Coordinates of C-alpha atoms in Angstrom, one line a residue:
Chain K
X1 CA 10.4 58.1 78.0
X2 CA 11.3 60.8 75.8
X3 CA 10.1 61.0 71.6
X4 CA 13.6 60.7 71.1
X5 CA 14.9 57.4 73.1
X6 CA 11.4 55.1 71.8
X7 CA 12.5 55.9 68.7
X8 CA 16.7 54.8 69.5
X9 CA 14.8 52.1 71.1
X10 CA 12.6 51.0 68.3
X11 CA 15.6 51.1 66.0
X12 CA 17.8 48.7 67.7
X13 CA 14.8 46.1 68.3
X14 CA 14.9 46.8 64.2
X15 CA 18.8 46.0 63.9
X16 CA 18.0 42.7 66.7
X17 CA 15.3 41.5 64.3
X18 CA 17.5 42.2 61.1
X19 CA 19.9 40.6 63.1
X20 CA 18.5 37.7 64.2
X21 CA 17.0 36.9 60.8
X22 CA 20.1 36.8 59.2
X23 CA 21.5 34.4 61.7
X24 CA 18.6 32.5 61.4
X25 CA 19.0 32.2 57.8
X26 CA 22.7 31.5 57.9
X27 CA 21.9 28.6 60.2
X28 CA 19.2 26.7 58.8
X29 CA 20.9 27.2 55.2
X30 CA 23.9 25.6 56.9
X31 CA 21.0 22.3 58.4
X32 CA 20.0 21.9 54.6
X33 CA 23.5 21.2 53.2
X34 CA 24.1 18.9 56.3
X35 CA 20.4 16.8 56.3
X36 CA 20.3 14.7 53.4
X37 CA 19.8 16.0 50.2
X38 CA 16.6 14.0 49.5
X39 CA 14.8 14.8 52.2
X40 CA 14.3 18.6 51.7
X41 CA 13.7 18.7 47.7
X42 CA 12.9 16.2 45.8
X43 CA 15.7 14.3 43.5
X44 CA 16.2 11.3 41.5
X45 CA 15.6 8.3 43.8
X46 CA 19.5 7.5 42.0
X47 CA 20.9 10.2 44.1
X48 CA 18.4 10.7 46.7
X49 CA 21.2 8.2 49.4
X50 CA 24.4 9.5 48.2
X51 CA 24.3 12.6 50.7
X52 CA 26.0 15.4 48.2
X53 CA 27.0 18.6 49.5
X54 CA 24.6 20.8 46.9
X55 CA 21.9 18.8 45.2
X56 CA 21.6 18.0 41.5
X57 CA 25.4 18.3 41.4
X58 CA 28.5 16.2 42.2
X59 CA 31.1 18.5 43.4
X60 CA 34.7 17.3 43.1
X61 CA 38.0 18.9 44.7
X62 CA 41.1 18.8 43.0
X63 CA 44.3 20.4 43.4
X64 CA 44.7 22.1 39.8
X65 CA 47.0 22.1 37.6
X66 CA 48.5 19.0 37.8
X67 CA 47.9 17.9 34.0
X68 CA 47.5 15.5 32.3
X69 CA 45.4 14.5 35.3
X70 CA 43.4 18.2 35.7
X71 CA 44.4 21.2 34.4
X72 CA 42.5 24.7 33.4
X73 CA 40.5 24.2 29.9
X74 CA 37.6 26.9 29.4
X75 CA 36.2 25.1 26.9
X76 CA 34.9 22.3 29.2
X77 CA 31.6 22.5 31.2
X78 CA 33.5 22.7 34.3
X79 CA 36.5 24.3 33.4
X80 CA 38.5 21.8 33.9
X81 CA 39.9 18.8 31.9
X82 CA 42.4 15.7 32.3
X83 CA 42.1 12.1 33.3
X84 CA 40.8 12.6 36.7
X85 CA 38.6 15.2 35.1
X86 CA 37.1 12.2 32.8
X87 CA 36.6 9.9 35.5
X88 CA 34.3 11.9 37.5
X89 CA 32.4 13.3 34.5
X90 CA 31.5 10.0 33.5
X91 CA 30.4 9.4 37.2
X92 CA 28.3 12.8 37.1
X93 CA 26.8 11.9 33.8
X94 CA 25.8 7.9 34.9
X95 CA 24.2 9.6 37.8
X96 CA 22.0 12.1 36.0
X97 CA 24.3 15.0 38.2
X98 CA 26.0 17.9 37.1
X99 CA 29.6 18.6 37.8
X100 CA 31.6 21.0 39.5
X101 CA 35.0 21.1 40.2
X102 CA 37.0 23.0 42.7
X103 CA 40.1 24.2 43.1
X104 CA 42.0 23.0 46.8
X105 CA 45.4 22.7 48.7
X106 CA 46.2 19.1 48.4
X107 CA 47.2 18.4 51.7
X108 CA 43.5 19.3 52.9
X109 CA 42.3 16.9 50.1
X110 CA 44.6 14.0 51.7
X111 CA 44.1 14.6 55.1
X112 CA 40.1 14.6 54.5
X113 CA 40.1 17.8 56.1
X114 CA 38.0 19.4 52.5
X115 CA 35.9 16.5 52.4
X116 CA 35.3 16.6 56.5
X117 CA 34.3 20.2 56.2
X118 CA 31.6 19.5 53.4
X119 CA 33.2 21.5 50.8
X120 CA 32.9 18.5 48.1
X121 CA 31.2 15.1 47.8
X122 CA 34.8 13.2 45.6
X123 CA 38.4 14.1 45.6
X124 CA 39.7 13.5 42.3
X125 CA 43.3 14.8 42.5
X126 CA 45.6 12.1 41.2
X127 CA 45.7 11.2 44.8
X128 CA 47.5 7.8 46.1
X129 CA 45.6 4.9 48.0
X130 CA 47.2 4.9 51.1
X131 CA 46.3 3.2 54.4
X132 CA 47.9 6.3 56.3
X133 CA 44.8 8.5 53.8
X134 CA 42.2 5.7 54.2
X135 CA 42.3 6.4 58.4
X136 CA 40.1 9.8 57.1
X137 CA 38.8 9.2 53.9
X138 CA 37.5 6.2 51.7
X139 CA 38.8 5.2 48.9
X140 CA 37.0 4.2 45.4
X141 CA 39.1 1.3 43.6
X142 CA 42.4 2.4 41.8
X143 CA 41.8 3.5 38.4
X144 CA 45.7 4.4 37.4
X145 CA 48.3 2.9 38.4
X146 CA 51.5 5.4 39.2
X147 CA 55.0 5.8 39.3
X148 CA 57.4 7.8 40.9
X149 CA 60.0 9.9 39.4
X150 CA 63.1 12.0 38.9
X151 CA 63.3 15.0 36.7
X152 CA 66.3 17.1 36.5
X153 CA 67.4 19.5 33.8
X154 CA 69.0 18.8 30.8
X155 CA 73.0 19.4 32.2
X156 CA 72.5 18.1 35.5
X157 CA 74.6 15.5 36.2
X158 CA 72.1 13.6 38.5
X159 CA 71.7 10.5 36.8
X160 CA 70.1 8.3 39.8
X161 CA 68.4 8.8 43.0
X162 CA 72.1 7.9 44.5
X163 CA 73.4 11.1 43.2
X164 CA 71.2 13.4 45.9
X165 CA 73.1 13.3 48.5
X166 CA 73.8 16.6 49.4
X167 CA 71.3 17.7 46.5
X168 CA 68.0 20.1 46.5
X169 CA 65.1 17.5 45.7
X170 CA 62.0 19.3 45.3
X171 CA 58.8 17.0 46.8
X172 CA 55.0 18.3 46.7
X173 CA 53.8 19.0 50.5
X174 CA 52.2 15.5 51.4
X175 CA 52.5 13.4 48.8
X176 CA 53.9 9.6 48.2
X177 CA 56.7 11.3 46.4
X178 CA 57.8 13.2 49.6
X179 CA 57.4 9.5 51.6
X180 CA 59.5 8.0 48.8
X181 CA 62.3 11.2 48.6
X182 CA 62.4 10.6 53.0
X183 CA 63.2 6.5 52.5
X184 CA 64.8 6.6 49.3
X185 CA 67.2 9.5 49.4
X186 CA 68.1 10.1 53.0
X187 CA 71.2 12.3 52.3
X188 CA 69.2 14.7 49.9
X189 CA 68.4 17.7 51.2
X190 CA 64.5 17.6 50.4
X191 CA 62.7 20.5 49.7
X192 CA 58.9 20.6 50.5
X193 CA 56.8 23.0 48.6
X194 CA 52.8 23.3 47.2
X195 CA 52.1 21.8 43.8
X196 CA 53.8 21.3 40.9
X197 CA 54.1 24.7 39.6
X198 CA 56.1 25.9 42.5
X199 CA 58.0 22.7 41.8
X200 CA 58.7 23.8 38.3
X201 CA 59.3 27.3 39.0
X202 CA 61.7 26.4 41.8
X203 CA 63.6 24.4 39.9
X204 CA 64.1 26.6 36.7
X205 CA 65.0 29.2 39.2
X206 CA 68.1 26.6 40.3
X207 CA 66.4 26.7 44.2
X208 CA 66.2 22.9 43.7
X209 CA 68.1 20.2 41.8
X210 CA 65.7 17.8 41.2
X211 CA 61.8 17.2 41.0
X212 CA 60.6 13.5 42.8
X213 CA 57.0 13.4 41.8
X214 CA 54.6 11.2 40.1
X215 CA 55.3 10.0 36.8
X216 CA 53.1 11.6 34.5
X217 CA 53.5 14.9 35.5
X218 CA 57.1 14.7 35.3
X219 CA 56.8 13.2 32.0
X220 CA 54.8 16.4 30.5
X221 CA 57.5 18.5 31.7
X222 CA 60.2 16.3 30.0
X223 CA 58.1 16.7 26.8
X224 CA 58.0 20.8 26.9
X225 CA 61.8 20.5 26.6
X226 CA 64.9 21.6 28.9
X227 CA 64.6 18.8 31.3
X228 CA 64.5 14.9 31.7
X229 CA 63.5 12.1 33.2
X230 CA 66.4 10.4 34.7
X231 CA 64.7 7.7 37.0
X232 CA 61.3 6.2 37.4
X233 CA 60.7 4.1 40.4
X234 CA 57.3 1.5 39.8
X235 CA 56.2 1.7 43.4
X236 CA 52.8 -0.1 42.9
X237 CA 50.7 2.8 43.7
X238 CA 47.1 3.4 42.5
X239 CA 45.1 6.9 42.1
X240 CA 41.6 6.7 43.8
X241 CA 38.8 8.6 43.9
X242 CA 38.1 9.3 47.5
X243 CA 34.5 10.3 49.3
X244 CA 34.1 11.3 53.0
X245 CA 34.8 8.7 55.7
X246 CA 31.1 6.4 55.6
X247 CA 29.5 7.5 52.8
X248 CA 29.4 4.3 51.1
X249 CA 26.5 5.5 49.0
X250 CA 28.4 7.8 47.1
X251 CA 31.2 5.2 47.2
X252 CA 29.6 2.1 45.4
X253 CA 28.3 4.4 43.2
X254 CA 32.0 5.7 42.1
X255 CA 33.1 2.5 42.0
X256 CA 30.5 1.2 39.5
X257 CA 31.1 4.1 37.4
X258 CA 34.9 3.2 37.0
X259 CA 33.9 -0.2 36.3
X260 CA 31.4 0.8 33.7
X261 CA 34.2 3.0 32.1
X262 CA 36.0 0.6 32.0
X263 CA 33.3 -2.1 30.7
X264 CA 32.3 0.0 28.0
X265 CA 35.7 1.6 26.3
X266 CA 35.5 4.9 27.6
X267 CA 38.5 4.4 29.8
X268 CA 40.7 3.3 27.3
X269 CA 39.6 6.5 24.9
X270 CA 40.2 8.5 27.7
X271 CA 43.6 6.7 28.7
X272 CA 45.2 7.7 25.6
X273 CA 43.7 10.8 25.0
X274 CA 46.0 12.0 27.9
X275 CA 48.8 9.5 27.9
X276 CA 49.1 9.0 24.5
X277 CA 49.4 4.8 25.3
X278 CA 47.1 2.3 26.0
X279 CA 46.3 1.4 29.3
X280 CA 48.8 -1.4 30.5
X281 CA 47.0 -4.9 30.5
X282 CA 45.8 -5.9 33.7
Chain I
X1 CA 12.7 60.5 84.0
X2 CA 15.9 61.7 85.1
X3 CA 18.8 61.9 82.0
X4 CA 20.9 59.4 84.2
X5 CA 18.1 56.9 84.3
X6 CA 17.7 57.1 80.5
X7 CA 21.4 56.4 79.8
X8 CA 21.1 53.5 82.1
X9 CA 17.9 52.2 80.3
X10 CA 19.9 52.3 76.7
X11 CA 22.9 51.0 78.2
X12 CA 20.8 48.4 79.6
X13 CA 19.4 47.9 76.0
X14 CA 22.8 47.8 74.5
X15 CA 24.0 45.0 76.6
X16 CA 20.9 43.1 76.2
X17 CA 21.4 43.2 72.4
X18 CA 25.1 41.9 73.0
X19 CA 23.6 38.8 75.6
X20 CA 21.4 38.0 72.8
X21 CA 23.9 37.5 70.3
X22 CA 26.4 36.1 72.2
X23 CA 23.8 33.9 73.3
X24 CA 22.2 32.7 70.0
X25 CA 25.8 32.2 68.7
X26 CA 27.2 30.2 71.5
X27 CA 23.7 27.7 70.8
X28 CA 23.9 27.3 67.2
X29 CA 27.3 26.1 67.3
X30 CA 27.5 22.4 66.8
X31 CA 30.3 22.2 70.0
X32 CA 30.3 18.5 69.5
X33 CA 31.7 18.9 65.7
X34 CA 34.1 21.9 66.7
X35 CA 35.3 19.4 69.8
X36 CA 36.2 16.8 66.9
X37 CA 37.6 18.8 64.5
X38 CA 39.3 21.4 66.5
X39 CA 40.4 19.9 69.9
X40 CA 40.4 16.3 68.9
X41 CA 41.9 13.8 71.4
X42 CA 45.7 13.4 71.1
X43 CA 46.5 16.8 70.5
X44 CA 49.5 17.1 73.3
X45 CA 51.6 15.1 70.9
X46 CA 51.6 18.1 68.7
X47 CA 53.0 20.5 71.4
X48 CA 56.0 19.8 71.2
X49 CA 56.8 20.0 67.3
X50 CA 54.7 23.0 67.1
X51 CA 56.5 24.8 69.8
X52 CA 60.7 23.2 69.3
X53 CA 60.3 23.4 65.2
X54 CA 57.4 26.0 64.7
X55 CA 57.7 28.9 66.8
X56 CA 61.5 29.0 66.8
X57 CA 62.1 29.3 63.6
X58 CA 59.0 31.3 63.4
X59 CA 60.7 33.9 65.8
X60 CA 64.6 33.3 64.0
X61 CA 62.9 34.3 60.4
X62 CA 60.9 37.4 62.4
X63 CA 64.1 38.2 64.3
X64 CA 66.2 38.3 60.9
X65 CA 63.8 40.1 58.9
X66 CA 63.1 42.7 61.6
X67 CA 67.5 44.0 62.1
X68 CA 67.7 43.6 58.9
X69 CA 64.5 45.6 57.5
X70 CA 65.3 47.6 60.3
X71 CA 68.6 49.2 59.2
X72 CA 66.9 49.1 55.6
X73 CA 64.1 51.3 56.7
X74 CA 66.8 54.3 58.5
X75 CA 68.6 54.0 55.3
X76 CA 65.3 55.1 53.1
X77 CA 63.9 57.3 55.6
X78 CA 67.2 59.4 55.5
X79 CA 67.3 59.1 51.9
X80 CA 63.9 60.6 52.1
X81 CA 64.9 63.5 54.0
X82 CA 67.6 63.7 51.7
X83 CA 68.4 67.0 50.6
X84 CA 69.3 65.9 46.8
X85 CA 66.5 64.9 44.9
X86 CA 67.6 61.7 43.1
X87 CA 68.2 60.1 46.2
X88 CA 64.4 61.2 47.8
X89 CA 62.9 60.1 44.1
X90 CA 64.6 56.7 44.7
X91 CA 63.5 55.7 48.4
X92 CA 59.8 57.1 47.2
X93 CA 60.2 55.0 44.6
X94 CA 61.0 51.8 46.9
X95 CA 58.4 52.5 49.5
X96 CA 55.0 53.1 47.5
X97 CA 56.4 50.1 45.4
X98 CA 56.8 47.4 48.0
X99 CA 54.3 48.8 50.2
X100 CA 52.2 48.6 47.4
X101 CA 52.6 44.9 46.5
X102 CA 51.4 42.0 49.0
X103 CA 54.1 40.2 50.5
X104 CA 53.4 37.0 49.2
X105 CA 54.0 38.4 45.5
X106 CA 57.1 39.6 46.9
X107 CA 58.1 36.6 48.5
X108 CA 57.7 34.4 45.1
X109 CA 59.4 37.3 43.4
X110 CA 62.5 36.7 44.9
X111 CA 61.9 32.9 45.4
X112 CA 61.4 32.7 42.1
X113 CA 61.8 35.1 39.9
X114 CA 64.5 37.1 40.8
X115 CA 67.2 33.6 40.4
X116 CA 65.4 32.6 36.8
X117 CA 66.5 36.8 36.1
X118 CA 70.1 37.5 37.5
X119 CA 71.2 33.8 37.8
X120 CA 71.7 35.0 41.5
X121 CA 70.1 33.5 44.0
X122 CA 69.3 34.6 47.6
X123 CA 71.7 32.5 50.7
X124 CA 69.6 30.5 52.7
X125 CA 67.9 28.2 49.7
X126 CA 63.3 29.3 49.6
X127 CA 63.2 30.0 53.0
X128 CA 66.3 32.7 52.8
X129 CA 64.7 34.2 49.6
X130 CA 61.6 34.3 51.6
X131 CA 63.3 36.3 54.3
X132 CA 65.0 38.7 51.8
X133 CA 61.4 38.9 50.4
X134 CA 60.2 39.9 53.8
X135 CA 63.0 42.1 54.5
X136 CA 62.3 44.5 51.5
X137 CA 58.7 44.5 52.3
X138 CA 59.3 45.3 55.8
X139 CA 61.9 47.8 55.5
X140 CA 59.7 49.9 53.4
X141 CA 57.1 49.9 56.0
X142 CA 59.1 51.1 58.5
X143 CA 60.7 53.6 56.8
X144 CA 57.8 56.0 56.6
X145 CA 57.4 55.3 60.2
X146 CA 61.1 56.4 61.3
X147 CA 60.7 58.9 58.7
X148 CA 57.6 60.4 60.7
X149 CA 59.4 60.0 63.7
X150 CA 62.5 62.0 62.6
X151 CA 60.6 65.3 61.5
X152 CA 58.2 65.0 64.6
X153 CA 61.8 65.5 66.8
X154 CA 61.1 69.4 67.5
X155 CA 63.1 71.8 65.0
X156 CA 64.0 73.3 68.3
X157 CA 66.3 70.4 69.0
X158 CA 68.3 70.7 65.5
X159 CA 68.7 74.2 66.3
X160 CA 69.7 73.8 69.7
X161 CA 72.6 71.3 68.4
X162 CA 73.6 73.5 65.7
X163 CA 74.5 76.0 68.0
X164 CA 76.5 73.7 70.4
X165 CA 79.0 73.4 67.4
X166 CA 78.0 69.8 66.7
X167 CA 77.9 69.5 62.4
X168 CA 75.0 67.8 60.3
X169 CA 75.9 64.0 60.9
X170 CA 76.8 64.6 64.6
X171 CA 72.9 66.4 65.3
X172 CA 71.7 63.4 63.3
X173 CA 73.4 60.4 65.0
X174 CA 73.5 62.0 68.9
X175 CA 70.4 64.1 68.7
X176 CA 67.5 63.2 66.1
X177 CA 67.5 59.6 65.9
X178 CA 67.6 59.0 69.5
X179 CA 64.8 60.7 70.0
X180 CA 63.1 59.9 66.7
X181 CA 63.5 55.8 68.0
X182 CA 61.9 57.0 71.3
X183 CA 58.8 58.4 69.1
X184 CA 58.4 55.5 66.6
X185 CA 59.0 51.9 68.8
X186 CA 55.1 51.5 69.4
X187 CA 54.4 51.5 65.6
X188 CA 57.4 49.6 65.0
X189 CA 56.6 46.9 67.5
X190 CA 53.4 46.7 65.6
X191 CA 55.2 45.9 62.4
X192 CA 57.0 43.4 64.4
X193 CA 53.9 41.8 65.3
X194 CA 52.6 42.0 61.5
X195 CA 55.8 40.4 60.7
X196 CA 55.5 37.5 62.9
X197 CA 52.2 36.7 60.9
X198 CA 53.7 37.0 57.6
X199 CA 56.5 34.4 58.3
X200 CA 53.2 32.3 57.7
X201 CA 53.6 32.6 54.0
X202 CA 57.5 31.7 54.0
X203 CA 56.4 27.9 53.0
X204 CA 55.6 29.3 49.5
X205 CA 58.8 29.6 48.7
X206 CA 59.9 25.9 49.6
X207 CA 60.4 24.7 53.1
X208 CA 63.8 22.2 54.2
X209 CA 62.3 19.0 55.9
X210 CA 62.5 19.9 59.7
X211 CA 62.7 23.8 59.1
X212 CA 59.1 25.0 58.7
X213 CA 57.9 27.8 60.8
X214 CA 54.7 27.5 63.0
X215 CA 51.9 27.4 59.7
X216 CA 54.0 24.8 58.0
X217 CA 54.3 22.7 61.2
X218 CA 50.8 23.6 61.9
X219 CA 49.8 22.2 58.6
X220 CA 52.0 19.2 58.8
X221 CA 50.1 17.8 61.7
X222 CA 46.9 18.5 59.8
X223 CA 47.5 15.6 57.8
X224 CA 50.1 13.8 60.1
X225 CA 50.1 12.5 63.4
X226 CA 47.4 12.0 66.0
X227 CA 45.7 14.7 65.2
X228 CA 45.5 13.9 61.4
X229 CA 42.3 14.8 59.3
X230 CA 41.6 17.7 61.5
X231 CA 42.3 21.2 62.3
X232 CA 43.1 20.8 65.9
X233 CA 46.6 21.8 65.2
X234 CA 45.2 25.0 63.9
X235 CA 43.9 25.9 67.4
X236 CA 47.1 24.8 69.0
X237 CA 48.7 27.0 66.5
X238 CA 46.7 29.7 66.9
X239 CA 46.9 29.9 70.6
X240 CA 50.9 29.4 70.0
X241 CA 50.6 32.6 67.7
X242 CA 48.8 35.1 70.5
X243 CA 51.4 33.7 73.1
X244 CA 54.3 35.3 71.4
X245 CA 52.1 38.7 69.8
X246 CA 50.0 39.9 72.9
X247 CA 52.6 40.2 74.9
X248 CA 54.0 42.3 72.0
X249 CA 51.4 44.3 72.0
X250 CA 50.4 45.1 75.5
X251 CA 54.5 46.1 75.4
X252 CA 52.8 48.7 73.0
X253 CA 50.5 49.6 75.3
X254 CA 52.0 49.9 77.9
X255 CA 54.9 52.0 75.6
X256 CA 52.3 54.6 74.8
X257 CA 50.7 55.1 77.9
X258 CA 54.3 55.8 79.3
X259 CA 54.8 58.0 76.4
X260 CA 51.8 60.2 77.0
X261 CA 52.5 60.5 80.7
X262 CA 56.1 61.7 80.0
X263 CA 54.9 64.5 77.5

């Protein structure tokens, strides 16, 4: 063999090495997020069990804006802030964990599709208990309880859910208020989009009628002015948290967070901080 | 050693290097996970959504956009080779600007933003605007194409034309264009193809229950139906997706090849 070719040669056994290391290091990178997160470094013994997706953290999806439940705030550790926001900080903080938040689709965060994946340990995304959502995720106990409702602007003579027929109603892609809009308002012609900007921005640009989505969010757009609130349905819905499919760990912990918000005042601070009432009495 | 028996030893090296990789990958995938989340049991009750609501209006909205950017894109590529400069400034204008922006900005643009502007709004409710959006983006795509396809007709031809007696418009309509279309249907086809992927971003615009193109329907059964809480529709989807766009383009293939003979 030639000068030349040994040294071709000796390069490419190079670029296989280089190669091969990288894979390597992608794959066992990937093994540590899936092992548990105690048994590789050490952590509190509190959070050893709850199998979190990066240690010393809880990461939480959420599909943002959708205030006064989450919405953009710089001047919060995460970035984030709003009643879901709260909820989980607390958790974060009872556990000794940091918090980071992420911004995702909401239909992956219903489906458990993000939390199946391992992109996030909670979803706290003003998300509905449902038993069609509690096939592929579990659900922490409800810690709000939600209505539906219609927003319309300020001429618009839709005064009821009755007047739809042959209307635009605007529904977010996978949501209770699309299940309700389906049942409730079969001769609307529904409209399916993302989140509740495009919501907004569709229906100030008159390429919808009418808004059928949760409550609160309707109500904050009612209060910027231009639009109202002509309907709200009480369909006895409650926002959960939600953890992967299992991890009961991660679960009981949620749950005894909420209850020790609860226990201790912080929920009801936190309640009117963002809905400017007190929480109805239980 | 004999030069023919070191090109075989570094081919031989080359493939081994391939082997290897295609070896290590196909063992550190977890096939039992991808099995679960991408080809998860009760997936053939997704077919027939996916194909009856997906990929037909999938292949109306690529159909519309396509005649209709189409005829938009002859219109700016004449302009272009316009004689009188306004008009050349203007289609310039229009190209580098909506080849310039992505098509989903376009797309929200006139979703969005052109109604809450001209209290006009597009027919067809989001998805029409969509459509319009995809329209203007495509049509400035495939102007430069024709436009390259109309000056790389040989002067020759014009010439020849000219002195059969036929006028401007007449050398034009019988003489370049035909010939230009021969020249520029493989890239076009390829902007067909690119178009039938960007029908995938429609649904931001607002999607009627029951008229979502393949994504949407894709994404429906992500989180409905038996295959809920995984992305086997994904696969389904994108399997769906290469059934309608390599046939496309092996047609451009086979287009060129045919072309190159024939010169």
């Amino acid at each position: 063999m030639t000068k030349r070719s040994l040294k071709t040669s000796a390069a490419a056994v190079a670029a296989v090495a280089a190669l091969s290391f990288s894979l390597a290091a992608c794959g066992s990178s990937d093994d540590d997020a899936s092992e548990p997160a105690g048994s590789t470094t050490p952590t509190t013994s509190a959070t050893a069990d709850l199998d979190l997706v990066s240690d010393g953290k809880l990461t939480v999806c959420s599909d943002i804006p959708y205030p006064p439940f989450e919405k953009f705030d710089k001047s919060t550790p995460s970035g984030v802030a709003g009643f879901d926001i709260d909820m989980v900080q607390y958790a974060a903080d009872k556990l000794g964990l940091g918090l980071e938040v992420l911004d995702e689709e909401f239909d992956g965060l219903q489906s458990g599709l993000t939390l199946n994946a391992g992109t996030c340990d909670v979803v706290a995304s003003a998300m509905t208990i449902t038993d069609e959502r509690e096939k592929n995720l579990d659900f922490t106990q409800g810690y709000y309880n939600a209505a539906q409702s219609l927003l319309v602007p300020d001429d618009s003579d839709i005064a009821s859910i009755d007047d739809l027929a042959g209307k635009k109603v605007g529904v977010q892609k996978g949501t209770t208020g699309e299940d309700y809009a389906e049942a409730n308002a079969p001769d609307a012609d529904i409209q399916v989009l993302k989140d509740d900007p495009s919501l907004f921005l569709a229906l100030q640009a008159g390429q919808i009628d009418a808004i059928l989505q949760d409550y609160p969010v309707n109500a904050e757009h009612e209060a910027d002015g231009g639009y109202k609130v002509v309907e709200t349905y009480d369909t006895g819905e409650h926002y959960g948290l939600a953890v992967k499919s299992g991890n009961t760990a991660l679960l009981d912990a949620l749950n005894d967070s909420i209850d020790a918000m609860k226990a201790d005042g912080t929920y009801d601070t936190s309640y009117e901080k963002w809905f400017g009432t007190k929480p109805p009495a239980e | 050693m004999k030069r023919s028996t070191q090109r075989r030893l570094r081919q031989g090296g080359l493939y081994a290097v391939l082997l290897g990789v295609i070896l290590y990958l196909a063992f550190s995938v977890d096939w039992e996970n991808v099995r679960n989340s991408f080809w998860a049991e009760g997936l053939s009750g997704n077919w027939h959504d996916l194909i009856v609501v997906g990929v037909r209006h999938t292949v109306i909205y690529t159909l519309i956009a396509f005649s209709c950017g189409l005829v938009l894109a002859l219109l700016l590529a004449l302009m272009k080779l316009s004689p009188a400069f306004a008009y050349r400034w203007i289609a310039t204008a229009y190209i580098e600007l909506f080849r310039g922006l992505p098509a989903l900005v376009t797309i929200i643009f006139m979703a969005f933003a052109v109604p809450i502007a001209f209290h006009w709004r597009p027919p067809g409710g989001g998805a029409g605007a969509g459509v319009v959006g995809l329209i203007l983006v495509a049509g400035a795509y495939m102007a430069e194409t024709i436009r390259a396809g109309i000056q790389a007709v040989p002067t020759g031809q014009v010439e020849a034309a000219h002195s059969l007696g036929m006028n401007g418009f007449h050398t034009m309509t019988a003489v370049v264009i035909p010939q230009a279309f021969r020249i520029v249907i493989p890239p076009l086809t390829n902007e067909l193809v690119a178009l039938i992927k960007d029908t995938s971003l429609l649904s931001v615009a607002g999607v009627a229950l029951g008229g979502g193109e393949l994504t949407t329907v894709t994404q429906n059964f992500m989180t409905d139906g038996p295959t809920a809480g995984t992305g086997t529709s994904l696969t389904q989807a994108a399997l769906l997706y290469l059934v309608i766009t390599l046939p496309l383009t092996q047609l451009v293939a086979w287009l060129e090849r045919r072309q190159r003979r024939a010169r």
